[in-house]
Amino acid sequence: MPLLVTPAVPAGRLAAQEQPHLPVRPGLALRPWRDDDAPAVRAAFDCPVIQRWHARRLDSDDEARAWTAQWAARWSAETAVSWAIVGDDDRPVGQTGLRDVLLTEGSAQVSYWLLPAARGRGIATEALGALTRWSFTRAGLHRLALHHSTANGASCRVATRAGFPVEGVARGSVRHADGWHDMHQHARLRTDGPPAITP
């Protein structure tokens, strides 16, 4: 069936280029995942706090390597993208990325997590700011949405500090290991202008 609207982002816009490295600030950047990042990914998914907000876990190094390896194909398919958040030593301290990318609608869902040692220093907020700038300028997206459990206060602080206002609550919409959770829904539009990152 033919579309009645022009796609917000032309097909091939992402796949035609290599996934970029994105500067965040001196000493912090976003880069594509590599096979040798698997130990950091395994450590992250072993963290009880991260497990609380995820529906899956990793049980082996092979699963962690498969997790890092998936992103090249998902970039090429223009359905999702993930970056390792790295410091000066180029070792991952966290992740940020886009899920459920819909080029026709120019929309995507934002995700992020940090290893325990990296928390409490504004890293997730700054990384989300860099991702947002790239998404609206280089990728040409129109809307970024962000969902988290209403019980996840840390994620809510990251979202609001990065300029993603709360749009509402989706009641009982996501099931975690401890049951159904209400989800805060945040979003930014490209027309909102550059995000004013709140420290």
Coordinates of N, CA, C and O in Angstrom, one line a residue:
M1 N 0.8 -1.2 0.0 CA 0.0 0.0 0.0 C 0.9 1.2 0.0 O 1.8 1.4 0.8
P2 N 0.6 2.2 -0.9 CA 1.5 3.4 -0.9 C 1.2 4.3 0.2 O 0.1 4.4 0.8
L3 N 2.3 5.0 0.7 CA 2.2 6.0 1.8 C 1.5 7.3 1.2 O 1.7 7.7 0.1
L4 N 0.7 7.9 2.1 CA 0.1 9.2 1.8 C 1.0 10.3 2.2 O 0.6 11.5 2.0
V5 N 2.0 10.0 3.0 CA 2.9 11.1 3.5 C 4.3 10.7 3.1 O 4.7 9.5 2.9
T6 N 5.2 11.7 2.9 CA 6.6 11.5 2.6 C 7.2 11.0 3.9 O 7.0 11.6 5.0
P7 N 8.1 10.0 3.9 CA 8.8 9.5 5.1 C 9.6 10.7 5.7 O 10.2 11.5 5.0
A8 N 9.5 10.8 7.0 CA 10.2 11.8 7.7 C 11.7 11.8 7.5 O 12.4 12.8 7.4
V9 N 12.2 10.5 7.4 CA 13.6 10.3 7.2 C 13.7 9.3 6.0 O 13.2 8.2 6.1
P10 N 14.4 9.6 5.0 CA 14.5 8.7 3.8 C 15.2 7.4 4.2 O 16.2 7.4 5.0
A11 N 14.7 6.3 3.7 CA 15.3 5.0 4.0 C 16.8 5.0 3.4 O 17.0 5.6 2.4
G12 N 17.7 4.5 4.2 CA 19.1 4.5 3.8 C 19.9 5.6 4.4 O 21.1 5.6 4.2
R13 N 19.3 6.5 5.0 CA 20.1 7.6 5.6 C 21.1 7.2 6.6 O 22.2 7.7 6.6
L14 N 20.7 6.2 7.5 CA 21.7 5.7 8.4 C 22.6 4.7 7.8 O 23.8 4.7 8.0
A15 N 22.0 3.7 7.1 CA 22.8 2.6 6.6 C 23.9 3.0 5.6 O 24.9 2.3 5.4
A16 N 23.7 4.2 5.0 CA 24.6 4.7 4.0 C 25.9 5.2 4.6 O 26.9 5.4 3.9
Q17 N 26.0 5.3 5.9 CA 27.1 5.8 6.6 C 27.6 4.9 7.7 O 26.8 4.0 8.1
E18 N 28.8 5.0 8.1 CA 29.2 4.2 9.3 C 28.7 4.8 10.5 O 28.5 6.0 10.6
Q19 N 28.4 4.0 11.5 CA 28.0 4.5 12.8 C 29.1 5.4 13.4 O 30.2 5.0 13.5
P20 N 28.7 6.6 13.7 CA 29.8 7.6 14.1 C 30.2 7.4 15.5 O 29.5 6.9 16.4
H21 N 31.4 8.0 15.8 CA 31.8 8.2 17.2 C 31.3 9.6 17.5 O 31.4 10.6 16.7
L22 N 30.7 9.8 18.7 CA 30.2 11.1 19.1 C 30.9 11.6 20.4 O 30.9 10.9 21.4
P23 N 31.4 12.8 20.3 CA 32.0 13.4 21.5 C 30.9 13.8 22.4 O 29.8 14.3 22.0
V24 N 31.1 13.7 23.7 CA 30.2 14.1 24.8 C 30.8 15.3 25.4 O 30.2 16.4 25.5
R25 N 31.9 15.2 26.0 CA 32.7 16.3 26.6 C 34.1 15.8 26.7 O 34.4 14.6 26.5
P26 N 35.1 16.6 27.0 CA 36.5 16.1 27.2 C 36.5 14.9 28.2 O 35.9 15.0 29.3
G27 N 37.1 13.8 27.8 CA 37.1 12.6 28.7 C 35.9 11.7 28.6 O 35.9 10.7 29.3
L28 N 35.0 12.0 27.7 CA 33.8 11.2 27.6 C 33.3 11.2 26.2 O 33.2 12.3 25.5
A29 N 33.0 10.0 25.6 CA 32.5 9.9 24.2 C 31.6 8.7 24.1 O 31.5 7.8 25.0
L30 N 30.9 8.6 22.9 CA 30.1 7.5 22.5 C 30.8 6.9 21.3 O 31.2 7.6 20.4
R31 N 31.0 5.5 21.4 CA 31.5 4.8 20.2 C 30.8 3.5 20.0 O 30.1 3.0 20.9
P32 N 30.9 3.0 18.8 CA 30.2 1.7 18.5 C 30.8 0.6 19.4 O 32.0 0.6 19.8
W33 N 30.0 -0.4 19.7 CA 30.4 -1.6 20.5 C 31.4 -2.4 19.7 O 31.4 -2.6 18.5
R34 N 32.3 -3.1 20.5 CA 33.3 -4.0 19.9 C 33.2 -5.4 20.7 O 32.7 -5.4 21.8
D35 N 33.8 -6.4 20.1 CA 33.8 -7.7 20.7 C 34.4 -7.7 22.1 O 34.0 -8.4 23.0
D36 N 35.5 -6.9 22.2 CA 36.3 -7.0 23.4 C 35.6 -6.2 24.6 O 36.1 -6.1 25.7
D37 N 34.4 -5.6 24.3 CA 33.6 -4.9 25.3 C 32.7 -5.9 26.1 O 32.0 -5.5 27.0
A38 N 32.7 -7.2 25.6 CA 31.8 -8.1 26.3 C 31.9 -8.2 27.8 O 30.9 -8.3 28.5
P39 N 33.1 -8.2 28.4 CA 33.2 -8.3 29.8 C 32.5 -7.1 30.5 O 31.8 -7.3 31.6
A40 N 32.5 -5.9 30.0 CA 31.8 -4.8 30.6 C 30.3 -5.0 30.5 O 29.6 -4.7 31.4
V41 N 29.9 -5.5 29.3 CA 28.4 -5.8 29.2 C 28.0 -6.9 30.1 O 26.9 -6.7 30.8
R42 N 28.8 -7.9 30.3 CA 28.4 -9.0 31.3 C 28.3 -8.4 32.7 O 27.4 -8.7 33.4
A43 N 29.3 -7.5 33.0 CA 29.2 -6.9 34.4 C 28.0 -6.1 34.5 O 27.4 -6.1 35.6
A44 N 27.6 -5.3 33.5 CA 26.4 -4.5 33.6 C 25.2 -5.3 33.8 O 24.4 -5.0 34.7
F45 N 25.0 -6.4 33.0 CA 23.8 -7.2 33.2 C 23.8 -8.1 34.4 O 22.8 -8.6 34.7
D46 N 25.0 -8.2 35.1 CA 25.0 -8.9 36.4 C 24.6 -8.0 37.5 O 24.4 -8.4 38.6
C47 N 24.5 -6.6 37.2 CA 24.2 -5.7 38.3 C 22.7 -5.8 38.7 O 21.8 -5.7 37.8
P48 N 22.4 -6.0 40.0 CA 21.0 -6.1 40.4 C 20.2 -4.9 40.1 O 19.0 -5.1 39.8
V49 N 20.7 -3.7 40.1 CA 19.9 -2.5 39.7 C 19.5 -2.6 38.3 O 18.4 -2.3 37.9
I50 N 20.5 -2.9 37.4 CA 20.2 -3.0 35.9 C 19.2 -4.1 35.7 O 18.2 -4.0 35.0
Q51 N 19.4 -5.3 36.4 CA 18.4 -6.4 36.2 C 17.0 -6.0 36.6 O 16.0 -6.5 36.0
R52 N 16.9 -5.1 37.6 CA 15.6 -4.8 38.1 C 14.7 -4.1 37.0 O 13.5 -4.3 37.0
W53 N 15.4 -3.4 36.1 CA 14.6 -2.7 35.1 C 14.7 -3.3 33.7 O 14.2 -2.7 32.7
H54 N 15.2 -4.5 33.6 CA 15.3 -5.2 32.3 C 14.5 -6.5 32.4 O 14.3 -7.1 33.4
A55 N 14.1 -6.9 31.2 CA 13.3 -8.2 31.1 C 14.2 -9.4 30.8 O 13.7 -10.5 30.9
R56 N 15.5 -9.2 30.5 CA 16.4 -10.3 30.2 C 17.7 -10.1 31.0 O 18.0 -9.0 31.5
R57 N 18.4 -11.2 31.1 CA 19.8 -11.1 31.7 C 20.7 -11.9 30.8 O 20.3 -12.6 29.8
L58 N 22.0 -11.7 31.0 CA 23.0 -12.4 30.3 C 23.7 -13.5 31.2 O 24.0 -13.1 32.3
D59 N 23.8 -14.7 30.7 CA 24.3 -15.8 31.6 C 25.7 -16.3 31.2 O 26.3 -17.2 31.8
S60 N 26.3 -15.7 30.1 CA 27.6 -16.2 29.7 C 28.3 -15.2 28.9 O 27.7 -14.2 28.4
D61 N 29.7 -15.3 28.7 CA 30.5 -14.4 27.9 C 30.0 -14.5 26.4 O 30.0 -13.5 25.7
D62 N 29.6 -15.7 26.0 CA 29.1 -15.8 24.6 C 27.8 -15.0 24.4 O 27.7 -14.3 23.4
E63 N 27.0 -15.0 25.4 CA 25.8 -14.1 25.3 C 26.1 -12.6 25.3 O 25.5 -11.8 24.5
A64 N 27.1 -12.3 26.1 CA 27.6 -10.9 26.1 C 28.2 -10.5 24.7 O 28.0 -9.4 24.2
R65 N 29.0 -11.4 24.1 CA 29.5 -11.1 22.8 C 28.5 -11.0 21.7 O 28.5 -10.2 20.8
A66 N 27.4 -11.9 21.8 CA 26.3 -11.8 20.9 C 25.6 -10.4 21.0 O 25.1 -9.9 20.1
W67 N 25.5 -10.0 22.3 CA 24.8 -8.7 22.5 C 25.6 -7.5 21.8 O 25.0 -6.7 21.2
T68 N 26.9 -7.5 22.0 CA 27.7 -6.5 21.3 C 27.7 -6.6 19.8 O 27.7 -5.6 19.1
A69 N 27.6 -7.9 19.3 CA 27.7 -8.1 17.9 C 26.5 -7.7 17.1 O 26.5 -7.5 15.9
Q70 N 25.3 -7.7 17.8 CA 24.0 -7.5 17.2 C 23.9 -6.1 16.6 O 23.1 -5.9 15.6
W71 N 24.6 -5.1 17.1 CA 24.3 -3.7 16.8 C 24.7 -3.3 15.3 O 24.1 -2.5 14.7
A72 N 25.7 -4.0 14.8 CA 26.1 -3.6 13.4 C 25.0 -3.9 12.4 O 24.6 -3.1 11.5
A73 N 24.4 -5.1 12.6 CA 23.2 -5.5 11.7 C 22.0 -4.6 12.0 O 21.3 -4.3 11.0
R74 N 21.8 -4.2 13.2 CA 20.6 -3.4 13.5 C 20.8 -2.0 12.9 O 19.9 -1.3 12.5
W75 N 22.1 -1.5 12.9 CA 22.4 -0.2 12.3 C 22.1 -0.3 10.8 O 21.4 0.5 10.2
S76 N 22.6 -1.4 10.2 CA 22.4 -1.6 8.7 C 20.9 -1.7 8.4 O 20.5 -1.2 7.3
A77 N 20.1 -2.3 9.3 CA 18.7 -2.5 9.0 C 17.9 -1.2 9.4 O 16.7 -1.1 9.1
E78 N 18.6 -0.2 10.0 CA 18.0 1.0 10.5 C 16.8 0.8 11.4 O 15.8 1.6 11.4
T79 N 17.0 -0.1 12.3 CA 15.9 -0.4 13.3 C 16.3 0.0 14.7 O 15.5 0.2 15.6
A80 N 17.6 0.0 15.0 CA 18.1 0.4 16.3 C 19.6 0.7 16.2 O 20.3 0.3 15.3
V81 N 20.1 1.3 17.3 CA 21.6 1.7 17.3 C 21.9 1.8 18.8 O 21.1 2.2 19.6
S82 N 23.1 1.4 19.1 CA 23.6 1.5 20.5 C 25.1 1.9 20.5 O 25.8 1.5 19.6
W83 N 25.4 2.8 21.5 CA 26.8 3.2 21.7 C 27.3 2.8 23.0 O 26.5 2.9 24.0
A84 N 28.6 2.5 23.1 CA 29.2 2.4 24.4 C 29.6 3.8 24.9 O 30.1 4.6 24.1
I85 N 29.3 4.1 26.1 CA 29.8 5.3 26.7 C 31.2 5.0 27.3 O 31.3 4.1 28.1
V86 N 32.2 5.8 26.8 CA 33.6 5.4 27.2 C 34.3 6.7 27.7 O 34.0 7.8 27.4
G87 N 35.2 6.4 28.6 CA 36.1 7.5 29.2 C 37.4 7.6 28.4 O 37.5 7.0 27.3
D88 N 38.3 8.3 29.0 CA 39.6 8.5 28.3 C 40.3 7.1 28.0 O 41.1 7.1 27.1
D89 N 40.1 6.1 28.8 CA 40.8 4.8 28.6 C 40.0 4.0 27.6 O 40.5 2.8 27.3
D90 N 39.0 4.5 26.9 CA 38.2 3.8 25.9 C 37.5 2.6 26.4 O 37.0 1.7 25.6
R91 N 37.3 2.4 27.7 CA 36.6 1.3 28.3 C 35.1 1.7 28.6 O 34.9 2.8 29.1
P92 N 34.2 0.8 28.3 CA 32.8 1.2 28.5 C 32.4 1.4 30.0 O 32.8 0.6 30.8
V93 N 31.7 2.5 30.2 CA 31.1 2.7 31.6 C 29.6 2.7 31.5 O 28.9 2.8 32.5
G94 N 29.0 2.5 30.3 CA 27.6 2.5 30.1 C 27.2 2.4 28.7 O 28.0 2.2 27.8
Q95 N 25.9 2.6 28.4 CA 25.3 2.4 27.1 C 24.2 3.5 26.9 O 23.5 3.8 27.9
T96 N 24.1 4.0 25.7 CA 23.0 4.8 25.3 C 22.7 4.5 23.9 O 23.6 4.1 23.1
G97 N 21.4 4.6 23.5 CA 21.1 4.2 22.1 C 19.6 4.4 21.8 O 18.8 5.0 22.6
L98 N 19.2 4.0 20.6 CA 17.9 4.2 20.1 C 17.3 2.8 19.8 O 18.0 2.0 19.2
R99 N 16.0 2.5 20.2 CA 15.3 1.3 19.9 C 14.1 1.7 19.1 O 13.6 2.8 19.1
D100 N 13.5 0.7 18.4 CA 12.2 0.9 17.7 C 12.3 2.2 16.8 O 11.4 3.0 16.7
V101 N 13.4 2.3 16.0 CA 13.6 3.4 15.1 C 12.6 3.2 13.9 O 12.5 2.1 13.3
L102 N 11.8 4.2 13.7 CA 10.8 4.3 12.6 C 11.1 5.5 11.7 O 10.8 6.6 12.1
L103 N 11.8 5.2 10.6 CA 12.2 6.3 9.7 C 11.0 7.0 9.1 O 11.0 8.2 9.0
T104 N 9.9 6.3 8.8 CA 8.8 6.9 8.2 C 8.2 8.0 9.2 O 7.8 9.0 8.7
E105 N 8.2 7.6 10.5 CA 7.6 8.6 11.4 C 8.7 9.5 12.0 O 8.4 10.4 12.7
G106 N 10.0 9.2 11.7 CA 11.1 10.0 12.3 C 11.1 9.9 13.8 O 11.4 10.9 14.5
S107 N 10.9 8.7 14.3 CA 10.8 8.5 15.8 C 11.7 7.4 16.3 O 12.0 6.5 15.5
A108 N 12.0 7.4 17.6 CA 12.7 6.3 18.2 C 12.5 6.3 19.7 O 12.1 7.4 20.2
Q109 N 12.9 5.2 20.3 CA 12.8 5.1 21.8 C 14.3 5.2 22.3 O 15.2 4.6 21.7
V110 N 14.5 6.0 23.3 CA 15.8 6.1 23.9 C 16.1 5.1 25.0 O 15.1 4.8 25.8
S111 N 17.3 4.6 25.1 CA 17.7 3.8 26.2 C 19.0 4.2 26.8 O 19.8 4.8 26.1
Y112 N 19.3 3.8 28.0 CA 20.6 4.1 28.7 C 20.7 3.3 29.9 O 19.8 2.9 30.6
W113 N 22.0 3.0 30.3 CA 22.3 2.4 31.6 C 23.8 2.7 31.8 O 24.6 3.0 30.9
L114 N 24.2 2.6 33.1 CA 25.5 2.9 33.5 C 26.0 1.8 34.5 O 25.2 1.3 35.3
L115 N 27.3 1.4 34.4 CA 27.9 0.6 35.4 C 27.9 1.3 36.7 O 27.9 2.5 36.8
P116 N 27.8 0.5 37.8 CA 27.7 1.2 39.2 C 28.8 2.2 39.4 O 28.4 3.3 40.0
A117 N 30.0 2.0 39.1 CA 31.1 3.0 39.4 C 30.9 4.3 38.6 O 31.5 5.3 39.0
A118 N 30.1 4.3 37.6 CA 30.0 5.6 36.8 C 28.8 6.4 37.2 O 28.6 7.5 36.7
R119 N 28.0 5.9 38.2 CA 26.7 6.6 38.5 C 27.0 7.8 39.4 O 28.0 7.9 40.1
G120 N 26.0 8.7 39.4 CA 26.0 9.9 40.3 C 26.9 11.0 39.8 O 27.2 11.9 40.6
R121 N 27.4 11.0 38.6 CA 28.3 12.0 38.1 C 27.8 12.8 36.9 O 28.5 13.5 36.2
G122 N 26.5 12.5 36.5 CA 26.0 13.2 35.4 C 26.3 12.6 34.0 O 26.0 13.2 33.0
I123 N 26.9 11.4 34.0 CA 27.4 10.9 32.8 C 26.2 10.5 31.9 O 26.2 10.7 30.7
A124 N 25.2 9.8 32.4 CA 24.1 9.4 31.6 C 23.4 10.6 31.0 O 22.9 10.6 29.9
T125 N 23.2 11.7 31.8 CA 22.5 12.9 31.3 C 23.3 13.5 30.1 O 22.8 13.9 29.1
E126 N 24.7 13.6 30.3 CA 25.5 14.2 29.2 C 25.5 13.3 28.0 O 25.4 13.8 26.9
A127 N 25.6 12.0 28.2 CA 25.5 11.1 27.0 C 24.2 11.1 26.3 O 24.2 11.1 25.1
L128 N 23.1 11.2 27.1 CA 21.8 11.4 26.4 C 21.7 12.7 25.7 O 21.1 12.7 24.6
G129 N 22.3 13.7 26.2 CA 22.4 15.0 25.4 C 23.1 14.9 24.1 O 22.6 15.4 23.1
A130 N 24.2 14.2 24.1 CA 24.9 14.0 22.8 C 24.1 13.1 21.9 O 24.1 13.4 20.6
L131 N 23.5 12.1 22.4 CA 22.6 11.2 21.5 C 21.5 12.0 20.9 O 21.2 11.9 19.7
T132 N 20.9 12.9 21.7 CA 19.8 13.7 21.3 C 20.2 14.7 20.2 O 19.5 14.8 19.2
R133 N 21.3 15.3 20.4 CA 21.8 16.3 19.4 C 22.0 15.6 18.0 O 21.6 16.0 17.0
W134 N 22.7 14.4 18.1 CA 22.9 13.6 16.8 C 21.6 13.2 16.2 O 21.5 13.3 15.0
S135 N 20.7 12.7 17.0 CA 19.4 12.2 16.5 C 18.6 13.3 15.7 O 18.0 13.0 14.7
F136 N 18.7 14.5 16.2 CA 17.9 15.5 15.6 C 18.6 16.3 14.5 O 18.0 16.8 13.6
T137 N 19.9 16.3 14.5 CA 20.7 17.0 13.5 C 21.1 16.0 12.4 O 20.7 16.1 11.3
R138 N 22.0 15.1 12.7 CA 22.6 14.2 11.7 C 21.6 13.1 11.2 O 21.6 12.8 10.1
A139 N 20.9 12.5 12.2 CA 19.9 11.5 11.8 C 18.6 12.0 11.2 O 17.9 11.3 10.5
G140 N 18.3 13.2 11.6 CA 17.1 13.8 11.1 C 15.8 13.4 11.7 O 14.7 13.5 11.1
L141 N 15.8 12.8 12.9 CA 14.6 12.3 13.6 C 13.8 13.5 14.1 O 14.3 14.6 14.3
H142 N 12.5 13.2 14.2 CA 11.6 14.3 14.7 C 11.2 14.2 16.2 O 11.0 15.2 16.9
R143 N 11.1 12.9 16.7 CA 10.7 12.7 18.1 C 11.5 11.6 18.7 O 11.7 10.5 18.1
L144 N 11.9 11.8 19.9 CA 12.6 10.8 20.8 C 11.7 10.6 22.0 O 11.4 11.5 22.7
A145 N 11.3 9.3 22.2 CA 10.5 9.0 23.4 C 11.4 8.2 24.4 O 12.4 7.6 24.0
L146 N 11.0 8.3 25.7 CA 11.8 7.7 26.7 C 10.8 7.1 27.8 O 10.0 7.9 28.3
H147 N 10.8 5.8 28.0 CA 9.9 5.2 29.0 C 10.7 4.6 30.1 O 11.7 4.0 29.9
H148 N 10.2 4.8 31.4 CA 10.9 4.1 32.5 C 9.8 3.9 33.6 O 8.8 4.6 33.6
S149 N 10.0 2.9 34.4 CA 9.1 2.6 35.5 C 9.0 3.9 36.4 O 10.0 4.6 36.6
T150 N 7.8 4.1 36.9 CA 7.6 5.2 37.8 C 8.3 5.0 39.1 O 8.6 5.9 39.8
A151 N 8.8 3.8 39.3 CA 9.6 3.5 40.5 C 11.1 3.7 40.3 O 11.8 3.7 41.3
N152 N 11.4 4.0 39.1 CA 12.9 4.2 38.8 C 13.2 5.7 38.8 O 13.3 6.4 37.8
G153 N 13.4 6.2 40.0 CA 13.6 7.7 40.2 C 14.9 8.1 39.5 O 15.0 9.3 39.0
A154 N 16.0 7.3 39.5 CA 17.2 7.7 38.9 C 17.1 8.0 37.4 O 17.6 8.9 36.9
S155 N 16.3 7.1 36.7 CA 16.1 7.2 35.3 C 15.3 8.5 35.0 O 15.5 9.2 34.1
C156 N 14.3 8.8 35.9 CA 13.5 10.0 35.7 C 14.3 11.2 35.8 O 14.1 12.2 35.1
R157 N 15.3 11.2 36.8 CA 16.1 12.4 36.9 C 17.0 12.6 35.7 O 17.2 13.7 35.3
V158 N 17.5 11.5 35.1 CA 18.3 11.6 33.9 C 17.5 12.3 32.8 O 17.9 13.2 32.1
A159 N 16.3 11.7 32.6 CA 15.4 12.2 31.5 C 15.1 13.7 31.7 O 15.2 14.5 30.7
T160 N 14.7 14.1 32.9 CA 14.3 15.5 33.1 C 15.5 16.4 33.0 O 15.3 17.5 32.4
R161 N 16.6 16.0 33.5 CA 17.8 16.9 33.4 C 18.3 17.0 31.9 O 18.9 18.0 31.6
A162 N 18.0 16.0 31.1 CA 18.4 16.1 29.7 C 17.3 16.8 28.8 O 17.5 16.8 27.6
G163 N 16.3 17.3 29.5 CA 15.3 18.1 28.8 C 14.2 17.3 28.2 O 13.5 17.7 27.2
F164 N 13.9 16.1 28.7 CA 12.8 15.3 28.3 C 11.6 15.4 29.3 O 11.6 14.7 30.3
P165 N 10.6 16.2 29.0 CA 9.5 16.4 30.0 C 8.7 15.2 30.0 O 8.5 14.4 29.1
V166 N 8.0 15.0 31.2 CA 7.1 13.9 31.3 C 5.8 14.2 30.6 O 5.2 15.3 30.7
E167 N 5.3 13.3 29.7 CA 4.1 13.5 29.0 C 2.9 12.8 29.6 O 1.8 13.2 29.3
G168 N 3.2 11.8 30.4 CA 2.1 11.1 31.1 C 2.5 9.8 31.7 O 3.7 9.5 31.8
V169 N 1.6 9.0 32.1 CA 1.9 7.7 32.7 C 1.0 6.6 32.0 O -0.2 6.8 31.8
A170 N 1.7 5.6 31.5 CA 1.1 4.4 30.9 C 0.9 3.4 32.0 O 1.9 2.8 32.5
R171 N -0.3 3.2 32.5 CA -0.6 2.3 33.7 C -0.4 0.8 33.3 O -0.9 0.4 32.3
G172 N 0.3 0.1 34.2 CA 0.5 -1.3 34.1 C 0.9 -1.8 32.7 O 0.5 -2.8 32.2
S173 N 1.9 -1.1 32.1 CA 2.2 -1.3 30.7 C 3.4 -2.2 30.4 O 3.6 -2.7 29.3
V174 N 4.3 -2.3 31.5 CA 5.5 -3.1 31.3 C 5.7 -4.1 32.5 O 5.5 -3.7 33.6
R175 N 6.0 -5.3 32.2 CA 6.1 -6.3 33.3 C 7.6 -6.6 33.5 O 8.4 -7.0 32.6
H176 N 8.0 -6.3 34.7 CA 9.4 -6.6 35.2 C 9.3 -7.9 36.1 O 8.2 -8.4 36.3
A177 N 10.4 -8.3 36.6 CA 10.4 -9.6 37.4 C 9.5 -9.5 38.6 O 9.0 -10.5 39.0
D178 N 9.3 -8.3 39.1 CA 8.4 -8.2 40.3 C 7.0 -7.8 40.0 O 6.2 -7.5 40.9
G179 N 6.6 -7.9 38.7 CA 5.2 -7.6 38.3 C 5.1 -6.4 37.4 O 6.0 -6.0 36.8
W180 N 3.8 -6.0 37.2 CA 3.5 -4.9 36.3 C 3.9 -3.6 36.8 O 3.7 -3.3 38.0
H181 N 4.4 -2.7 35.9 CA 4.8 -1.4 36.4 C 4.1 -0.3 35.5 O 3.9 -0.5 34.3
D182 N 3.7 0.7 36.2 CA 3.3 1.9 35.5 C 4.6 2.6 34.9 O 5.7 2.6 35.6
M183 N 4.5 3.2 33.8 CA 5.6 3.7 33.1 C 5.5 5.2 32.9 O 4.5 5.7 32.3
H184 N 6.5 6.0 33.3 CA 6.5 7.4 32.9 C 6.9 7.5 31.5 O 7.8 6.8 31.0
Q185 N 6.2 8.4 30.7 CA 6.5 8.6 29.3 C 7.1 10.0 29.2 O 6.4 11.0 29.5
H186 N 8.3 10.1 28.7 CA 9.0 11.4 28.4 C 9.2 11.5 26.9 O 9.2 10.5 26.2
A187 N 9.4 12.7 26.4 CA 9.7 12.9 25.0 C 10.3 14.2 24.7 O 10.1 15.2 25.5
R188 N 11.1 14.3 23.6 CA 11.6 15.5 23.1 C 11.3 15.5 21.6 O 11.4 14.5 20.9
L189 N 11.0 16.7 21.1 CA 10.8 16.9 19.6 C 12.0 17.7 19.1 O 12.6 18.6 19.9
R190 N 12.3 17.5 17.8 CA 13.4 18.3 17.2 C 13.1 19.8 17.3 O 13.9 20.6 17.5
T191 N 11.8 20.2 17.2 CA 11.4 21.6 17.3 C 11.5 22.2 18.7 O 11.3 23.4 18.9
D192 N 11.8 21.3 19.7 CA 12.0 21.9 21.1 C 13.3 22.6 21.1 O 13.5 23.3 22.1
G193 N 14.2 22.5 20.2 CA 15.5 23.1 20.2 C 16.5 22.3 20.9 O 16.2 21.2 21.5
P194 N 17.7 22.8 21.0 CA 18.8 22.1 21.7 C 18.4 21.8 23.1 O 17.9 22.7 23.8
P195 N 18.7 20.6 23.7 CA 18.4 20.4 25.1 C 19.3 21.2 26.0 O 20.5 21.4 25.7
A196 N 18.7 21.8 27.0 CA 19.5 22.5 28.0 C 19.8 21.6 29.1 O 18.9 21.3 29.9
I197 N 21.0 21.0 29.2 CA 21.3 20.0 30.1 C 21.4 20.6 31.5 O 22.1 21.6 31.7
T198 N 20.6 20.1 32.5 CA 20.6 20.6 33.8 C 21.6 19.7 34.7 O 21.5 18.5 34.6
P199 N 22.6 20.3 35.3 CA 23.5 19.5 36.1 C 22.9 18.8 37.3 O 21.8 19.2 37.7

